[in-house]
CSV table of C-alpha atoms and ligand atoms in Angstrom, one decimal:
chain,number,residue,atom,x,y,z
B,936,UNK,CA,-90.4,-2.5,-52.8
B,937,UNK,CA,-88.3,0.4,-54.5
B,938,UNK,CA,-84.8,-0.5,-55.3
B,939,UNK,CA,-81.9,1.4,-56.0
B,940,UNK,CA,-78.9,0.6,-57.7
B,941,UNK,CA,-75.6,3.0,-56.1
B,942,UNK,CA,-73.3,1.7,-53.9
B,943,UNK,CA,-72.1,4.4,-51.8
B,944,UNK,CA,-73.8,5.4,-48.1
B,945,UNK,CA,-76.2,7.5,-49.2
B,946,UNK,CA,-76.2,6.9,-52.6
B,947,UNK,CA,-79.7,6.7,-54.1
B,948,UNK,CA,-81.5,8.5,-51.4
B,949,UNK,CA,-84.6,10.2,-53.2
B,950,UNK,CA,-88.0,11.3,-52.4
B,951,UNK,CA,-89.0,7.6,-52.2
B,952,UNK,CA,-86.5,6.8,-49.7
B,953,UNK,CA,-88.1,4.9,-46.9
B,954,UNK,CA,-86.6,5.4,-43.5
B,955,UNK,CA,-86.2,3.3,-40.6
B,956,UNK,CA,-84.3,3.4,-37.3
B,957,UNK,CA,-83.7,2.3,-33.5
B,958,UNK,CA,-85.1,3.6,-30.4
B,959,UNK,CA,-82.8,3.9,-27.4
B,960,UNK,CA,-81.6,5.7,-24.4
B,961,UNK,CA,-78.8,5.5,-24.4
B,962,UNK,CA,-78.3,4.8,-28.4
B,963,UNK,CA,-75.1,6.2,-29.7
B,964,UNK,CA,-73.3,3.0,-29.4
B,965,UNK,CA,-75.9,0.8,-31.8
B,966,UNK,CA,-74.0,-0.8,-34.0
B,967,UNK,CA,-77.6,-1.4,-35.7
B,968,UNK,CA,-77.2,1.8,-38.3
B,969,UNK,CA,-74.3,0.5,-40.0
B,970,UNK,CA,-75.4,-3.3,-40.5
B,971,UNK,CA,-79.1,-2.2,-42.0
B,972,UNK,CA,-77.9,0.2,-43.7
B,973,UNK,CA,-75.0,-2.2,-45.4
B,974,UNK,CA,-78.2,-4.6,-45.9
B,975,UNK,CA,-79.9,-1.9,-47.7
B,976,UNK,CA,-77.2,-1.5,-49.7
B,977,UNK,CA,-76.7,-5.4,-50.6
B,978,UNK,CA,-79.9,-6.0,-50.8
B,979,UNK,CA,-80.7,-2.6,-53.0
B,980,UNK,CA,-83.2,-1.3,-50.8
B,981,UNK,CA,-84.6,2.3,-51.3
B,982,UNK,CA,-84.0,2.8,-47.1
B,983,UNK,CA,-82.2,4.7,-44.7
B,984,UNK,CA,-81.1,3.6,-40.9
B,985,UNK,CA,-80.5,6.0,-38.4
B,986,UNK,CA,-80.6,5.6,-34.6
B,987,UNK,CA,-82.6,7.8,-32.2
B,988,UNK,CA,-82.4,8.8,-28.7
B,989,UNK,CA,-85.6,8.7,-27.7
B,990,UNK,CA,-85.9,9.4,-23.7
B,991,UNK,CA,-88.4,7.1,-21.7
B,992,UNK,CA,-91.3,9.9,-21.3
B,993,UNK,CA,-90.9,10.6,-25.0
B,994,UNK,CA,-91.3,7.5,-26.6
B,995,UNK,CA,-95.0,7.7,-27.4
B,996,UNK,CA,-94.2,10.5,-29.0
B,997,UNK,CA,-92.2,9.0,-31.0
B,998,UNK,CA,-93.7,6.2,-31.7
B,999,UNK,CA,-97.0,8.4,-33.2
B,1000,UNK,CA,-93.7,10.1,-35.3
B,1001,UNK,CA,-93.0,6.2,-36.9
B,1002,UNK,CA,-97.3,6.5,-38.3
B,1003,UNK,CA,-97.1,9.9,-38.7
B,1004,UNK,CA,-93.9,10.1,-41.1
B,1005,UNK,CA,-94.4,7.3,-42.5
B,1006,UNK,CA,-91.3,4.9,-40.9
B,1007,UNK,CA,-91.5,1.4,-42.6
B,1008,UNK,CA,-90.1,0.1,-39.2
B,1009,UNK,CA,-88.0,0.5,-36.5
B,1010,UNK,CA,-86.0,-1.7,-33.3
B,1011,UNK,CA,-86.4,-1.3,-30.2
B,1012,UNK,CA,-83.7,-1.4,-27.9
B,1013,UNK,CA,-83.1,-0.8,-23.8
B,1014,UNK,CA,-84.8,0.6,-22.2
B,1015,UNK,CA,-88.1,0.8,-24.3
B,1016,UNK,CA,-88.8,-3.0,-25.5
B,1017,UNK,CA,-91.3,-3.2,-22.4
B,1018,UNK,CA,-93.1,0.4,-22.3
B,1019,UNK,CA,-93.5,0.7,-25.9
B,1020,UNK,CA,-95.8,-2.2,-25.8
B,1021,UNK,CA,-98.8,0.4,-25.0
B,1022,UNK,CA,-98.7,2.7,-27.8
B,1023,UNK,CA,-98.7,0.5,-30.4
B,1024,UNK,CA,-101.4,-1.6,-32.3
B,1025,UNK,CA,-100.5,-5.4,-32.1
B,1026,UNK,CA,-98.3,-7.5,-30.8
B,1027,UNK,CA,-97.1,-10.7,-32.3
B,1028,UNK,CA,-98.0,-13.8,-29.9
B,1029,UNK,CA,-94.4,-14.5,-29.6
B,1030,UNK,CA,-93.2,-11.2,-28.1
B,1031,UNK,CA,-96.4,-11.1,-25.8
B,1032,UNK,CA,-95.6,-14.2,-24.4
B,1033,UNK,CA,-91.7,-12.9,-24.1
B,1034,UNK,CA,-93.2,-9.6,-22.4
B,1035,UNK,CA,-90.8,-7.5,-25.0
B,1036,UNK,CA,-90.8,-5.7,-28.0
B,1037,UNK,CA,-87.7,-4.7,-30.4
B,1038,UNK,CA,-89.3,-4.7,-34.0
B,1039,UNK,CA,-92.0,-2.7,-34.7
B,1040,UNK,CA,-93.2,-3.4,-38.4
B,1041,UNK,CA,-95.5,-0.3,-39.8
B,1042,UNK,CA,-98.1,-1.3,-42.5
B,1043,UNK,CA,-100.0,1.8,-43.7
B,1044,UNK,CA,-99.9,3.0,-40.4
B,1045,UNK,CA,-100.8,-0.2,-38.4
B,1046,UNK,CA,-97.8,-0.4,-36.1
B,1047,UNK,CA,-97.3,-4.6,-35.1
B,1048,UNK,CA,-94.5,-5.3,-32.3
B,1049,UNK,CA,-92.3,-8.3,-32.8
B,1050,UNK,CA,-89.5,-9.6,-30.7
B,1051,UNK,CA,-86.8,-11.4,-33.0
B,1052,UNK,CA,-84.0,-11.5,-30.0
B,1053,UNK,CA,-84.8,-15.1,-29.3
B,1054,UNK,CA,-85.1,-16.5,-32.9
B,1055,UNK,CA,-82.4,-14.6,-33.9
B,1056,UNK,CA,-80.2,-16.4,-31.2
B,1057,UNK,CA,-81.8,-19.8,-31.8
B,1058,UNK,CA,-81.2,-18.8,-35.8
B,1059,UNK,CA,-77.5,-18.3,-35.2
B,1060,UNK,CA,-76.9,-21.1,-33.1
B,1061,UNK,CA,-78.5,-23.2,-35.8
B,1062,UNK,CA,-76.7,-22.0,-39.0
B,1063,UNK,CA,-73.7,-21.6,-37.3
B,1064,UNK,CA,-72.7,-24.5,-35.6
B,1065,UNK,CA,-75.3,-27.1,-37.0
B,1066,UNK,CA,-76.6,-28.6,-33.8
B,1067,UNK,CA,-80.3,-30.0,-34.1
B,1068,UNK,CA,-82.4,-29.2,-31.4
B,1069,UNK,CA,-84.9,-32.1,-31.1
B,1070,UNK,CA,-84.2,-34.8,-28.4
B,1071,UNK,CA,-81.5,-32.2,-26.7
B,1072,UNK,CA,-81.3,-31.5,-23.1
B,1073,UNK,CA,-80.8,-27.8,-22.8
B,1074,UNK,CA,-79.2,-26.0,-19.8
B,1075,UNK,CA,-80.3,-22.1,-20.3
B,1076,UNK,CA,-78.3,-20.1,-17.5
B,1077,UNK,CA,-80.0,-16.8,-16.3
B,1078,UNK,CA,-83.7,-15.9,-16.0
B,1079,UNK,CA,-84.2,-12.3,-17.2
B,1080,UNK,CA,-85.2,-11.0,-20.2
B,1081,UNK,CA,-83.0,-12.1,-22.3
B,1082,UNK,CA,-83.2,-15.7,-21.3
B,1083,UNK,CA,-87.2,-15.3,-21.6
B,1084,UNK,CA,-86.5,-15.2,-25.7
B,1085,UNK,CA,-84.3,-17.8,-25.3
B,1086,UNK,CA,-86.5,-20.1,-23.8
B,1087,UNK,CA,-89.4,-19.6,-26.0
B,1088,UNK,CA,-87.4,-19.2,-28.7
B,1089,UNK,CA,-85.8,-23.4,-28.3
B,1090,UNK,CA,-89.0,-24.7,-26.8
B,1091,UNK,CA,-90.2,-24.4,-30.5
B,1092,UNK,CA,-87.7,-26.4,-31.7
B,1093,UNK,CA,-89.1,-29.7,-29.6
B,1094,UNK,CA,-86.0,-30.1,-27.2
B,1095,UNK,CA,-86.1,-33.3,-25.0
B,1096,UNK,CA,-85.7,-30.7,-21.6
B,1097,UNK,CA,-84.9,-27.1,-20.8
B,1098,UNK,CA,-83.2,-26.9,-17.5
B,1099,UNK,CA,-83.5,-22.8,-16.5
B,1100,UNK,CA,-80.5,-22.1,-13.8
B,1101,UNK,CA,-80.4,-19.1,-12.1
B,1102,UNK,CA,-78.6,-17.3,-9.1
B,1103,UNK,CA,-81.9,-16.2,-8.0
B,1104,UNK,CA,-83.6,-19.9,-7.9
B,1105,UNK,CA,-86.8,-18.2,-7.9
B,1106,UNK,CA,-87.1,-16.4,-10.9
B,1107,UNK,CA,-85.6,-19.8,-12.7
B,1108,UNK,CA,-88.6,-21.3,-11.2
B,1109,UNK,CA,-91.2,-18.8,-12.5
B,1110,UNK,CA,-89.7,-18.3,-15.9
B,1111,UNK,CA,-89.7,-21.9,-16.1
B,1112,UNK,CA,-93.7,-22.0,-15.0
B,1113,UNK,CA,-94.4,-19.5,-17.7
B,1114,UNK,CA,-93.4,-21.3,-20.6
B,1115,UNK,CA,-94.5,-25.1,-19.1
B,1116,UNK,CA,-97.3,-25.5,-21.7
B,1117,UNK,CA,-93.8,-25.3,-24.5
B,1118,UNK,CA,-92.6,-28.9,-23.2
B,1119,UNK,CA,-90.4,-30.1,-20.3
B,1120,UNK,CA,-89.3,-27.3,-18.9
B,1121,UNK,CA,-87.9,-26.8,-15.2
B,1122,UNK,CA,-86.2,-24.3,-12.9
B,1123,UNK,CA,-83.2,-24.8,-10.6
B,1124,UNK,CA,-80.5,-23.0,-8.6
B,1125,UNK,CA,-76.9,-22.9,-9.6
B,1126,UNK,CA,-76.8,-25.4,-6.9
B,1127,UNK,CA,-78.5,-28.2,-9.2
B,1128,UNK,CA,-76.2,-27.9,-12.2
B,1129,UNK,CA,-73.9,-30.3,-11.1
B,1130,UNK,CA,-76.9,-32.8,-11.1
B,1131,UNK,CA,-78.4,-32.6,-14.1
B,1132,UNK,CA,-74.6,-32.2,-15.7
B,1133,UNK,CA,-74.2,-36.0,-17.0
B,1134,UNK,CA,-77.4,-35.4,-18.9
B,1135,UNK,CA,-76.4,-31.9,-20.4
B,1136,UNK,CA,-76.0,-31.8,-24.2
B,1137,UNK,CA,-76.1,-27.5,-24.5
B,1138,UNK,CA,-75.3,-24.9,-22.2
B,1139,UNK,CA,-76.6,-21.0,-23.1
B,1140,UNK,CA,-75.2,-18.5,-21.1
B,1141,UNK,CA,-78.0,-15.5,-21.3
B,1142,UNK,CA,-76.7,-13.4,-18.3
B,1143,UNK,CA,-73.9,-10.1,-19.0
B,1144,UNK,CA,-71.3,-11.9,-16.9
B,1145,UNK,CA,-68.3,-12.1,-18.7
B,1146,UNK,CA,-69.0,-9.2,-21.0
B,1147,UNK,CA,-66.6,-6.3,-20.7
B,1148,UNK,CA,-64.7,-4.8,-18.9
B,1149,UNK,CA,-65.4,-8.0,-16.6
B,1150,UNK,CA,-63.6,-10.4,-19.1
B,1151,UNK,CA,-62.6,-12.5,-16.4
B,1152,UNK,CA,-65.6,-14.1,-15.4
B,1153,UNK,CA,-67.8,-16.8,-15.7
B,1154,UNK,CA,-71.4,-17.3,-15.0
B,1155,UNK,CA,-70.9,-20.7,-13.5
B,1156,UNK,CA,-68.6,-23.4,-13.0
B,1157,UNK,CA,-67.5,-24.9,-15.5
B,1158,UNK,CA,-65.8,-28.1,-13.9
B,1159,UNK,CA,-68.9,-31.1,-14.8
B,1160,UNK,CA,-68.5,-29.8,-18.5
B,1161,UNK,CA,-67.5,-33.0,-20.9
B,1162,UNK,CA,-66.2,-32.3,-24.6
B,1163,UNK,CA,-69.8,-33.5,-25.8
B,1164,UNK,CA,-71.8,-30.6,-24.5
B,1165,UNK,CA,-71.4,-28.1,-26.6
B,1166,UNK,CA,-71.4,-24.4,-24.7
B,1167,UNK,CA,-72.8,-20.9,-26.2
B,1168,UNK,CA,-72.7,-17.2,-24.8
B,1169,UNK,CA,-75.0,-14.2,-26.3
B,1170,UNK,CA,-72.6,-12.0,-25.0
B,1171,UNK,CA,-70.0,-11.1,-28.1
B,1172,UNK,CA,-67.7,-8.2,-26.5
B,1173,UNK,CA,-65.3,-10.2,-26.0
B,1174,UNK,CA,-66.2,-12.3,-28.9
B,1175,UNK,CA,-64.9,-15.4,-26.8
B,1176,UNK,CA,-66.2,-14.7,-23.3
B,1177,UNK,CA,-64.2,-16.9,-20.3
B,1178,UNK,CA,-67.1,-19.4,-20.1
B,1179,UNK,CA,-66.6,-20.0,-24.2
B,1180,UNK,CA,-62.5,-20.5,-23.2
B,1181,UNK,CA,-62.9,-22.9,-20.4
B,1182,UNK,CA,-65.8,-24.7,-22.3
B,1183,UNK,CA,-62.8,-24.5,-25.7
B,1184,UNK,CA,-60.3,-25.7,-23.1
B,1185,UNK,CA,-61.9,-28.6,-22.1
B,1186,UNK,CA,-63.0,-29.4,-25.6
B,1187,UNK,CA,-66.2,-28.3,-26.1
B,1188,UNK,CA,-67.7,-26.9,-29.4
B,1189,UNK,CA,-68.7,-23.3,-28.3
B,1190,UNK,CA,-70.9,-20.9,-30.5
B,1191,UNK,CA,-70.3,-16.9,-29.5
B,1192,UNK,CA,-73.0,-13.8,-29.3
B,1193,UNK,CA,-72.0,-12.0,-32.6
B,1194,UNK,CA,-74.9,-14.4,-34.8
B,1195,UNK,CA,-77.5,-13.4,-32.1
B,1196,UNK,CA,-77.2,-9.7,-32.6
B,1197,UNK,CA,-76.9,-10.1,-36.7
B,1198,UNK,CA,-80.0,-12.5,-36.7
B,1199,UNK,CA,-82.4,-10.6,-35.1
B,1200,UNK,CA,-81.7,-7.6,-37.4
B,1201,UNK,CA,-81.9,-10.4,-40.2
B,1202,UNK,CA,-85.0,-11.3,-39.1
B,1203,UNK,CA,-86.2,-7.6,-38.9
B,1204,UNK,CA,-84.7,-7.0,-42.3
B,1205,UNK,CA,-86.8,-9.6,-43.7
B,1206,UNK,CA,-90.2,-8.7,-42.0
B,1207,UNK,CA,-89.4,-5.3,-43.4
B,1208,UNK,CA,-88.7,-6.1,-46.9
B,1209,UNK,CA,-90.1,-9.4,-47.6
B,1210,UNK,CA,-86.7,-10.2,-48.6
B,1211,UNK,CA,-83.9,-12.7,-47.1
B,1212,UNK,CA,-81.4,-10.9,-45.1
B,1213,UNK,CA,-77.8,-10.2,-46.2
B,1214,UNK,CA,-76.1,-12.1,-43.3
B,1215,UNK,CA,-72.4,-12.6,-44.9
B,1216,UNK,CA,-72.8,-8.9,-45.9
B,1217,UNK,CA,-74.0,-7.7,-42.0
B,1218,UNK,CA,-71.6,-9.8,-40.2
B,1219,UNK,CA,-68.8,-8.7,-41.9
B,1220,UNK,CA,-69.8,-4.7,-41.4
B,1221,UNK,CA,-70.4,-5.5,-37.9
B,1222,UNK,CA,-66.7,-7.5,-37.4
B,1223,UNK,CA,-65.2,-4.6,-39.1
B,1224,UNK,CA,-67.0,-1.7,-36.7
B,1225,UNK,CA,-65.3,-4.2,-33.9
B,1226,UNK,CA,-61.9,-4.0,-35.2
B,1227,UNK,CA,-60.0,-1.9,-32.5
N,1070,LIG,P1,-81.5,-9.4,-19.2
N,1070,LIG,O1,-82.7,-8.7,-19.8
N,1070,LIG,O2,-80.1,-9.0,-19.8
N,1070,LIG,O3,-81.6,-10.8,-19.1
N,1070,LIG,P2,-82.1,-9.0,-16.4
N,1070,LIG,O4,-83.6,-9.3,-16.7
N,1070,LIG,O5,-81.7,-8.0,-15.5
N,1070,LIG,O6,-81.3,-8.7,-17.8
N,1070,LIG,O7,-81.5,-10.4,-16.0
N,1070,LIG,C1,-80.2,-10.6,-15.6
N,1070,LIG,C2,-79.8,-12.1,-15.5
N,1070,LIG,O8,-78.4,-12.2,-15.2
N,1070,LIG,C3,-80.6,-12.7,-14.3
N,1070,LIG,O9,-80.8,-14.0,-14.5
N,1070,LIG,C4,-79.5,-12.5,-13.2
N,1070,LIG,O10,-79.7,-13.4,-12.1
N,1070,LIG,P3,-80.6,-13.0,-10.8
N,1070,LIG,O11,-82.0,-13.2,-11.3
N,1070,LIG,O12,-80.2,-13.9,-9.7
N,1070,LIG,O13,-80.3,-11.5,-10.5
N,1070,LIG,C5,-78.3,-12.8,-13.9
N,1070,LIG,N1,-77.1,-12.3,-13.2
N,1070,LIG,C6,-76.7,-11.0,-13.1
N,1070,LIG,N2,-75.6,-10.8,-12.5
N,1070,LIG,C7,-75.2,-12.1,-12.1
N,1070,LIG,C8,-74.0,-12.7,-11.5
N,1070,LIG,N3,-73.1,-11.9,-11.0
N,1070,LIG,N4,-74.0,-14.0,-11.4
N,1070,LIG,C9,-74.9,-14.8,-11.8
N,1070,LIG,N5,-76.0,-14.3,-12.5
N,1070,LIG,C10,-76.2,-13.0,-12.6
């Protein structure tokens, strides 16, 4: 691990400097460069961050550049987490399971996938509002990729149930099938939250509604809620989505998106570096970059 000691951006960048970076299309909008790169800096890494716009039929391409230049790692972000499962060398038996990628760790030219989206959230939720997970009856709304991290991602932590509710009762219903050798897991339509709400202790929100410009809505209903259950979103822009300010009205404890997004760079951080992630350090660069 080389160190450096200079506090400025690009302080310290030498012939030893070991770079890293994000893959996406579109990409320009990552607010990945500036919290690594502020983690480097806390951490006194020898790296660099950038982000890359890597277009769908060029991504092997540049995924051979991560072996051949000698990249210590890089995310993965839409559209590529997927695709770039064929070009490189192992995948980790979480993010096979998942069906994604977003970390791609590169030891001496060995390139191993990783998907830290759904420990990163389950991460966050922990350390961040302090709920224990063992016992709980969990109601994860939304059955897409995002909720497929999710899933996996809790079922480790021995919840009593994991109710999957989706528009598309379906896709619930296969997602939950998937994962049924994790525990007590179960599919439903929207239809069945009402009837399963006495029992409900958590509510996750994976789904983009609510995220802006559509501030205004809400995934589901949010009328069975109780001030017991305690409601989380992964979207964070807003930071408080409408489900989080009905949940906040009623009295709920609600846990927002932002830890999701800092966590699973944490956790790519540390399968980088070996060392433990900056989080004060990365949540506060990432706050700041929201600051209109
Ligand atoms: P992601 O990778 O972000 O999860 P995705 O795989 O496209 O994206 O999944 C989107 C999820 O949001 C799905 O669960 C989708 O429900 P359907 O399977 O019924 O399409 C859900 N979703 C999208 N728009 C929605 C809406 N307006 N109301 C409720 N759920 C919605």
């Amino acid at each position: 691990m080389e160190r450096v000691g200079g506090n400025g951006p690009l302080a310290g960048i030498d012939s030893r400097t070991v770079l890293y970076g994000v893959f996406g299309d579109p990409v320009r909008h990552s607010k990945s460069p500036i919290m690594l790169n502020r983690a480097f800096r806390e951490a006194g890494v020898n790296g660099v961050y950038a982000a890359f716009h890597v277009k769908p039929e060029e991504l092997g391409d540049a995924v051979r550049g991560i072996r051949a230049l000698g990249y210590r790692g890089v995310n993965v972000t839409l559209p590529h987490k997927v695709e770039v499962m064929k070009h490189i060398d192992e995948i980790d038996e979480g993010a096979r399971l998942i069906g994604a990628v977003n970390t791609i760790v590169n030891e001496n030219g060995v390139l191993t996938g990783y998907n830290t989206d759904g420990i990163g959230y389950v991460r966050s939720l922990i350390e961040e509002t302090g709920i224990t997970l063992a016992g709980r009856n969990i109601l994860v709304v939304g059955a897409g990729g995002a909720a497929r991290g999710i899933v996996y991602a809790l079922a480790k932590h021995n919840p009593r149930s994991i109710w999957i509710a989706n528009r598309t009762k379906e896709r619930a219903v296969e997602l939950a099938d998937d994962f049924k050798s994790y525990g007590d897991i179960a599919g439903i339509g929207f239809d069945g939250i009402s009837a399963i709400g006495r029992s409900v202790d958590l509510v996750v929100n994976t789904t983009l509604v609510g995220m802006a410009p559509n501030i205004g809505e809400s995934p589901i209903e949010t009328d069975w809620l109780t001030p017991e259950v305690m409601v989380s979103d992964i979207i964070y822009t807003p930071l408080k989505t409408e489900l989080l300010k009905r949940a906040e009205a009623i009295g709920c404890r609600v846990h927002g998106g932002l830890g999701m997004f800092i966590y699973q760079g944490a956790y790519a951080f540390e399968y980088w570096t070996g060392l433990p992630a900056p989080v004060a350090a990365m949540r506060e660069t990432v706050l700041h970059s929201m600051q209109p």
